[in-house]
N, CA, C and O atoms as a Maestro MAE file, in Angstrom:
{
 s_m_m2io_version
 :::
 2.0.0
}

f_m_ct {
 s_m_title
 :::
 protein
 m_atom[208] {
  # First column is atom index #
  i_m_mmod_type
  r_m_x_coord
  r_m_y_coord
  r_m_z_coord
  i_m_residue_number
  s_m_chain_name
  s_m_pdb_residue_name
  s_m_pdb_atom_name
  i_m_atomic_number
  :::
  1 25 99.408 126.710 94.487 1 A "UNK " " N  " 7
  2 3 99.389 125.948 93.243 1 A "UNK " " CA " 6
  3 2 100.025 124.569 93.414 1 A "UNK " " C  " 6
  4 15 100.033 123.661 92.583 1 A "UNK " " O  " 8
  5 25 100.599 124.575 94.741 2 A "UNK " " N  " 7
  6 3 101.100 122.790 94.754 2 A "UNK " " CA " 6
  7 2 100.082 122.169 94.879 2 A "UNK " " C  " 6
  8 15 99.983 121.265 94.049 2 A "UNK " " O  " 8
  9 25 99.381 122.244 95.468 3 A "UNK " " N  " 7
  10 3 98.540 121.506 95.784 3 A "UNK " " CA " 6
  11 2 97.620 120.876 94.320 3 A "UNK " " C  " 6
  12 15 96.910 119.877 94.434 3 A "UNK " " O  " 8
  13 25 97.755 121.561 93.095 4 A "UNK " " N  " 7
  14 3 97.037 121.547 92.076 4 A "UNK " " CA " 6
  15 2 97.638 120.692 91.281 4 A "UNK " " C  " 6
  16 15 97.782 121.164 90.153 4 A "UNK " " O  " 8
  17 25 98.218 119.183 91.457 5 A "UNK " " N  " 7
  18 3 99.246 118.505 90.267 5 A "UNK " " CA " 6
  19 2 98.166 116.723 90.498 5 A "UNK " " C  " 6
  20 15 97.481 116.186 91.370 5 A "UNK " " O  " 8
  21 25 98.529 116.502 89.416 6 A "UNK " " N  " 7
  22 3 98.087 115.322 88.987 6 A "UNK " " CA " 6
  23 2 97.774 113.974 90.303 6 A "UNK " " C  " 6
  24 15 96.705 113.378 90.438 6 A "UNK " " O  " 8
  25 25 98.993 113.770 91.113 7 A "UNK " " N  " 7
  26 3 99.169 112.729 92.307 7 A "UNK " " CA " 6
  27 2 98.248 113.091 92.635 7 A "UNK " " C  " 6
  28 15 97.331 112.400 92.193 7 A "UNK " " O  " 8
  29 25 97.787 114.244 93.510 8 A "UNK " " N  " 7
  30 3 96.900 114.774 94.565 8 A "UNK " " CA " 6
  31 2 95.786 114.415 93.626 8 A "UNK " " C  " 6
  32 15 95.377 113.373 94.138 8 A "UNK " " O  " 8
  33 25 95.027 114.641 92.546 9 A "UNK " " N  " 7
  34 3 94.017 114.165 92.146 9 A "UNK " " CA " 6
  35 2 93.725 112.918 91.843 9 A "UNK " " C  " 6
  36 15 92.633 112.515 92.242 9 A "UNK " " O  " 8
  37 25 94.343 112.249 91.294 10 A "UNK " " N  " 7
  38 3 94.805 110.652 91.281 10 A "UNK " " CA " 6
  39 2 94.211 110.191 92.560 10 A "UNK " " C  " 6
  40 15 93.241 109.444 92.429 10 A "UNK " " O  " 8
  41 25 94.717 110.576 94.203 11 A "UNK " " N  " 7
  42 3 94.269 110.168 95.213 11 A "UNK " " CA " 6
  43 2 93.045 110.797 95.642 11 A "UNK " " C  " 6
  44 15 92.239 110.004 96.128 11 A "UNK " " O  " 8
  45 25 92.721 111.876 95.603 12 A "UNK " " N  " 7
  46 3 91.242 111.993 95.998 12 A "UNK " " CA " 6
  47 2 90.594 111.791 95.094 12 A "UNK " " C  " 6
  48 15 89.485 112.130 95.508 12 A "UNK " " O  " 8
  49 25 90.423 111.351 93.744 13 A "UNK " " N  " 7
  50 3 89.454 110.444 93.143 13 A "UNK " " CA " 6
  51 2 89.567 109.119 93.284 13 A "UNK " " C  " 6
  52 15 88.629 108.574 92.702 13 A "UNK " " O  " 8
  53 25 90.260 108.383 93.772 14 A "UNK " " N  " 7
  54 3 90.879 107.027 93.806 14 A "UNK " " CA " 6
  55 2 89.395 106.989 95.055 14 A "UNK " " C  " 6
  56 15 88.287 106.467 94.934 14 A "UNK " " O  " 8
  57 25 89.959 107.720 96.114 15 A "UNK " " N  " 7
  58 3 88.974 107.888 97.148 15 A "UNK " " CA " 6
  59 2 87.572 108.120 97.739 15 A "UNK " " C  " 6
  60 15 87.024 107.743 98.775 15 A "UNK " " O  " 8
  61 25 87.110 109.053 96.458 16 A "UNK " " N  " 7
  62 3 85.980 109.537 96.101 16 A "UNK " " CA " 6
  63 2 85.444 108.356 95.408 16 A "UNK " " C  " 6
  64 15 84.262 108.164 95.697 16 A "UNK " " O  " 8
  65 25 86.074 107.280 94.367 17 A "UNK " " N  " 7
  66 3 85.641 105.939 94.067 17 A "UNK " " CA " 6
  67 2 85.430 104.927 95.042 17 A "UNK " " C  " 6
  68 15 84.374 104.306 95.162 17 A "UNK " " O  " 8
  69 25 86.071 104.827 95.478 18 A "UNK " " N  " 7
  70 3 86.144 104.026 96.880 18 A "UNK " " CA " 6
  71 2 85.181 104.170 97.812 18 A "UNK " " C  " 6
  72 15 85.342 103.404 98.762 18 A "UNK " " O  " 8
  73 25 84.314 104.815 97.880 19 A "UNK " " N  " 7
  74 3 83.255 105.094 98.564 19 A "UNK " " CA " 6
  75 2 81.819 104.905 98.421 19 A "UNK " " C  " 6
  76 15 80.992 105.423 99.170 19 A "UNK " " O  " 8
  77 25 81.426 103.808 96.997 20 A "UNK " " N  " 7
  78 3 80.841 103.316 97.021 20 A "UNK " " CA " 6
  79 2 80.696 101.830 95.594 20 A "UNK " " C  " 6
  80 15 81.574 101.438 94.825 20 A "UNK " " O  " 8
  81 25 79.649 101.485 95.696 21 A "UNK " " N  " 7
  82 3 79.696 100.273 94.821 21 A "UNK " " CA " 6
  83 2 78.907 100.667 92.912 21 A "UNK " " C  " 6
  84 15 78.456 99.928 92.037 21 A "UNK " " O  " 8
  85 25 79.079 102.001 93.004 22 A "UNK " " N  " 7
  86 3 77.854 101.909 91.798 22 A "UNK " " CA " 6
  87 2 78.933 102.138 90.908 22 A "UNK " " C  " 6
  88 15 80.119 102.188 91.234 22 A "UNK " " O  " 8
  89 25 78.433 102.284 89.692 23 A "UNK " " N  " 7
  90 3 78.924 101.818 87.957 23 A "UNK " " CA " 6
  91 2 79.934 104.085 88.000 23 A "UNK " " C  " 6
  92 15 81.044 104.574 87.792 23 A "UNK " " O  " 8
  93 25 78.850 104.458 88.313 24 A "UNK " " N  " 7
  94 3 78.857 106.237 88.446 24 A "UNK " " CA " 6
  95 2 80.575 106.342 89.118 24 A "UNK " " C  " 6
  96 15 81.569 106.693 88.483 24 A "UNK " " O  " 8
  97 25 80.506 105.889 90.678 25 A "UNK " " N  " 7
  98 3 81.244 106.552 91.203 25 A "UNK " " CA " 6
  99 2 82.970 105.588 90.893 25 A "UNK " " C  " 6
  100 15 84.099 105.992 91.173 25 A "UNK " " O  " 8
  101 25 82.512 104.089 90.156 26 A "UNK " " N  " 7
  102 3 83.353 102.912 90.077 26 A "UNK " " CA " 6
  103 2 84.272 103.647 88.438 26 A "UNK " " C  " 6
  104 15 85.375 103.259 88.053 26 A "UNK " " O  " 8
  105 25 83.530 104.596 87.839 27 A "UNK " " N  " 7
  106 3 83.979 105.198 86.489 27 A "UNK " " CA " 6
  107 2 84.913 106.649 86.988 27 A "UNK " " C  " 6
  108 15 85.824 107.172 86.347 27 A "UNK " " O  " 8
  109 25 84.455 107.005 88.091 28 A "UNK " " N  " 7
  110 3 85.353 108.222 88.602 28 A "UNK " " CA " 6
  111 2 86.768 107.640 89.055 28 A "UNK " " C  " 6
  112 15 87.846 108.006 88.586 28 A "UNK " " O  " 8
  113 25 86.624 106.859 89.855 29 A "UNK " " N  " 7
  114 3 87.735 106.258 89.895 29 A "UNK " " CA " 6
  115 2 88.308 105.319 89.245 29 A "UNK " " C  " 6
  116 15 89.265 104.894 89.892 29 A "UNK " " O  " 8
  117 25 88.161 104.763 88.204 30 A "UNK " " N  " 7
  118 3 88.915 104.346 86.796 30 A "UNK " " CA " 6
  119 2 89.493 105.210 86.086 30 A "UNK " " C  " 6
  120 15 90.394 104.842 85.334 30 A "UNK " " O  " 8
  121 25 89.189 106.302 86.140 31 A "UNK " " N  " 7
  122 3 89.322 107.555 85.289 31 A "UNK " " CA " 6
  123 2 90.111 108.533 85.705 31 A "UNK " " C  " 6
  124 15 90.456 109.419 84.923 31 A "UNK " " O  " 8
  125 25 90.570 108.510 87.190 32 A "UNK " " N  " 7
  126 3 90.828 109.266 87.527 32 A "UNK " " CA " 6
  127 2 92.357 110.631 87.285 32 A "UNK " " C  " 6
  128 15 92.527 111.841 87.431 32 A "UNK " " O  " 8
  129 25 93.157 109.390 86.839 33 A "UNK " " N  " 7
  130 3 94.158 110.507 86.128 33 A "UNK " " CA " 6
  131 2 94.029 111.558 84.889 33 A "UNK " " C  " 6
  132 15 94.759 112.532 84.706 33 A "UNK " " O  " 8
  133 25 92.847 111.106 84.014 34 A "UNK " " N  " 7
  134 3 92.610 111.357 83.069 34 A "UNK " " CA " 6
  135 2 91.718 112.878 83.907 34 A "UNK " " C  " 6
  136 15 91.986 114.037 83.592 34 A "UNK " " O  " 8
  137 25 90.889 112.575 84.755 35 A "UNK " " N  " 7
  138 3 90.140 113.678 85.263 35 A "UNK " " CA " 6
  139 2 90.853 114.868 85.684 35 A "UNK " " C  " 6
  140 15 90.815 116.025 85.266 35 A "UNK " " O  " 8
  141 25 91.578 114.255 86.702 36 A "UNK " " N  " 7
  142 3 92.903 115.189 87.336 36 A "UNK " " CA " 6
  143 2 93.329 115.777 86.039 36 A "UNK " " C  " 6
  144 15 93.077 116.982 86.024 36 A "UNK " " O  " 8
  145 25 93.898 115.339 84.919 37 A "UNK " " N  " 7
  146 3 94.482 116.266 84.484 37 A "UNK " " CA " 6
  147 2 93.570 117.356 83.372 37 A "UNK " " C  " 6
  148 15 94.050 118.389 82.904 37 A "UNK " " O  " 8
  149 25 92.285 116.886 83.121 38 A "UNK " " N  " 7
  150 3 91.145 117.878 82.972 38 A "UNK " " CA " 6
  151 2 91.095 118.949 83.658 38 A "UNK " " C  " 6
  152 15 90.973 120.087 83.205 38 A "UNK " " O  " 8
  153 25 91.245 118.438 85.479 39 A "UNK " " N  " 7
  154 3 90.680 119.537 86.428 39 A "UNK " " CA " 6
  155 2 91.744 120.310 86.422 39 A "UNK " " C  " 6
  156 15 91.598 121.464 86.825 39 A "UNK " " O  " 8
  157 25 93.064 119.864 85.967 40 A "UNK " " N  " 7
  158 3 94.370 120.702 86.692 40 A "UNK " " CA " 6
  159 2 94.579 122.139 85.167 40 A "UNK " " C  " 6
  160 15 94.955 123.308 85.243 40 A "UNK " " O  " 8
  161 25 94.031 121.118 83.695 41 A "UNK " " N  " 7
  162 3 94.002 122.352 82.941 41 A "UNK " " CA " 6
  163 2 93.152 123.501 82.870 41 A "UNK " " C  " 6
  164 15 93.317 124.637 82.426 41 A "UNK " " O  " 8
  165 25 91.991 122.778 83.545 42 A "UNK " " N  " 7
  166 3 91.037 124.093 83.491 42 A "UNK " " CA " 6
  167 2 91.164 125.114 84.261 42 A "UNK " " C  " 6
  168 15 91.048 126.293 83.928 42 A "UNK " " O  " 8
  169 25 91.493 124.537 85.693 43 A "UNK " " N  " 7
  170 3 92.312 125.366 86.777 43 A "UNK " " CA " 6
  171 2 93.429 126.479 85.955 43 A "UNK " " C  " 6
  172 15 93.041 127.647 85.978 43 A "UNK " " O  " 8
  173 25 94.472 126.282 85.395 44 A "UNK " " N  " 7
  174 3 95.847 126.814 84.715 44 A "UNK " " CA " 6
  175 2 94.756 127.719 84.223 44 A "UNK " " C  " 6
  176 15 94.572 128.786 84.809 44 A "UNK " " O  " 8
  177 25 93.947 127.349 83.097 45 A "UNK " " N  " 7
  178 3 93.057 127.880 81.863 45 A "UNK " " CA " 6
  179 2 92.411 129.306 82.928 45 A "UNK " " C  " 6
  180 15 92.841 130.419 82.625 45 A "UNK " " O  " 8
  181 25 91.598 129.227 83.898 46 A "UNK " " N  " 7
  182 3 91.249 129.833 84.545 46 A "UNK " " CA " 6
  183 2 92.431 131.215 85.247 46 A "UNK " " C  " 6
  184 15 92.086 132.386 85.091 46 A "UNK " " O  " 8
  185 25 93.455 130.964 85.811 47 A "UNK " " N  " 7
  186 3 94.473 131.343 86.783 47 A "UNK " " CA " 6
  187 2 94.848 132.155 85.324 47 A "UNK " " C  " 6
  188 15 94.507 133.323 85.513 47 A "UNK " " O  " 8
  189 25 95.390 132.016 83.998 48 A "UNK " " N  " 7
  190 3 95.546 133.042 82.793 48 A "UNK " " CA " 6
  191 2 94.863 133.512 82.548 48 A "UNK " " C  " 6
  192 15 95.276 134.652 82.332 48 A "UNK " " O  " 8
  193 25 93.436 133.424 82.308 49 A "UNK " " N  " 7
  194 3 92.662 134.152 82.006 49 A "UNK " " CA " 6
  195 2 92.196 135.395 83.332 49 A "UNK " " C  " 6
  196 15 92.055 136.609 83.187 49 A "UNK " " O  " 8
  197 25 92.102 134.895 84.095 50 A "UNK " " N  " 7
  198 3 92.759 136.162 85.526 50 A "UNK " " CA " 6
  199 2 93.736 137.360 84.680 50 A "UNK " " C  " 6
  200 15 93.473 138.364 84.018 50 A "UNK " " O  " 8
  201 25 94.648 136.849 84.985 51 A "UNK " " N  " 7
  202 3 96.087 137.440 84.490 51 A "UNK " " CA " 6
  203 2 96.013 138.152 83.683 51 A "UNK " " C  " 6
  204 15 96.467 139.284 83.845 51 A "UNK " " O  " 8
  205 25 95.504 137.833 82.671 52 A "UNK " " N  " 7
  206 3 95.209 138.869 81.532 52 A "UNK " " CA " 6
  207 2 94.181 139.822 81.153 52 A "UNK " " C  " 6
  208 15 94.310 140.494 80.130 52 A "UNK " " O  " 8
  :::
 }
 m_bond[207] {
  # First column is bond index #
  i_m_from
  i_m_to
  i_m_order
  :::
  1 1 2 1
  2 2 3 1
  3 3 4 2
  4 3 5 1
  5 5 6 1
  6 6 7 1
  7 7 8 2
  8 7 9 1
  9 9 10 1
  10 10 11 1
  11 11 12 2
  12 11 13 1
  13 13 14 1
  14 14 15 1
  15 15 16 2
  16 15 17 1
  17 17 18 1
  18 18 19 1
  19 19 20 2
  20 19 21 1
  21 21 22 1
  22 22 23 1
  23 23 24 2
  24 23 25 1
  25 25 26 1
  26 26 27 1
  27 27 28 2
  28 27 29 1
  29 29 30 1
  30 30 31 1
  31 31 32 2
  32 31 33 1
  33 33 34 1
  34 34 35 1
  35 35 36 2
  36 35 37 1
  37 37 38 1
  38 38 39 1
  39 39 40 2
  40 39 41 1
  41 41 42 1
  42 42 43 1
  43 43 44 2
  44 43 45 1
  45 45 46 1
  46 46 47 1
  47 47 48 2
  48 47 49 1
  49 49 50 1
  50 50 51 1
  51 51 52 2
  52 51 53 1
  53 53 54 1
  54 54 55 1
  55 55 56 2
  56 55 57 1
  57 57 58 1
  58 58 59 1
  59 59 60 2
  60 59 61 1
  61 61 62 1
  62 62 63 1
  63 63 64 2
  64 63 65 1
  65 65 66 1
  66 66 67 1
  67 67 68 2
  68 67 69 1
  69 69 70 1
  70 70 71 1
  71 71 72 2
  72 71 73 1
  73 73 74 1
  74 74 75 1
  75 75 76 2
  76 75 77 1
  77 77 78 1
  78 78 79 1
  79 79 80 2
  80 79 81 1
  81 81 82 1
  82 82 83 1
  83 83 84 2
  84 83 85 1
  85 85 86 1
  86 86 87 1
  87 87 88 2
  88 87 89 1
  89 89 90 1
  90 90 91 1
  91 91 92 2
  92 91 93 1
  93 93 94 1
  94 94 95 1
  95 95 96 2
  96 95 97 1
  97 97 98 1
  98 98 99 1
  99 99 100 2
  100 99 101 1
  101 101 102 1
  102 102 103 1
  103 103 104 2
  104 103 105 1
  105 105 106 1
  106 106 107 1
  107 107 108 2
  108 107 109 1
  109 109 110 1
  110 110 111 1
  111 111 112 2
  112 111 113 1
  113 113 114 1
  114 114 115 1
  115 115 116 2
  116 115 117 1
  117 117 118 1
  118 118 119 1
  119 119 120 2
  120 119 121 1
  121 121 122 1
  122 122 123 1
  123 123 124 2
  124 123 125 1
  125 125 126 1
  126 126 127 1
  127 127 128 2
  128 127 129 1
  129 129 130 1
  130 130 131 1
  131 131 132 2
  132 131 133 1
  133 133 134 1
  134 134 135 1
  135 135 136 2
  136 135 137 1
  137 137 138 1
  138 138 139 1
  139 139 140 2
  140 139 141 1
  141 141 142 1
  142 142 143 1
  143 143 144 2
  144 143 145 1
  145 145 146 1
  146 146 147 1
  147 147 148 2
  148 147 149 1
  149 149 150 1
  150 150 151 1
  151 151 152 2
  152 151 153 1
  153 153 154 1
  154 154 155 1
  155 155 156 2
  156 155 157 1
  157 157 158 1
  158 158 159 1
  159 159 160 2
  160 159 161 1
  161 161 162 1
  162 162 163 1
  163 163 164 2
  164 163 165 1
  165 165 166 1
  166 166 167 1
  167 167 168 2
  168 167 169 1
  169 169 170 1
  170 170 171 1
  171 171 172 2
  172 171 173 1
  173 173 174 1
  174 174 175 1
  175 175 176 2
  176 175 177 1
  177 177 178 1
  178 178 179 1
  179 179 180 2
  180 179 181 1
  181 181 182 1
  182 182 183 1
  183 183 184 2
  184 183 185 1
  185 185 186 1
  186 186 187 1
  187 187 188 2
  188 187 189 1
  189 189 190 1
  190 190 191 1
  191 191 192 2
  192 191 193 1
  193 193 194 1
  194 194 195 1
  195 195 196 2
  196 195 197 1
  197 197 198 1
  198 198 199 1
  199 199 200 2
  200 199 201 1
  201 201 202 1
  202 202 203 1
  203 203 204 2
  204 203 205 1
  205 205 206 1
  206 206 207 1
  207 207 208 2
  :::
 }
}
């Protein structure tokens, strides 16, 4: 679950933007904290619903 926190997504979308010139991938990485912390609740959301 460390691996699952906000920084770490921050940088591989930063990166995943960075990899090309279009409007698509230039919005992933503008966005990207906002995403990370989408991906990191659904993850949690997922890992409880296990649990229970």
């Amino acid at each position: 679950m460390w691996l699952i926190n906000p920084f770490a997504f921050k940088i591989l979308l930063n990166l995943v933007g960075k990899m090309s010139t279009s409007a698509f991938w230039n919005g992933i990485a503008c966005s990207n904290m906002s995403l990370g912390a989408l991906i990191i609740f659904l993850v949690w959301m997922l890992i409880l619903l296990r649990r229970g």
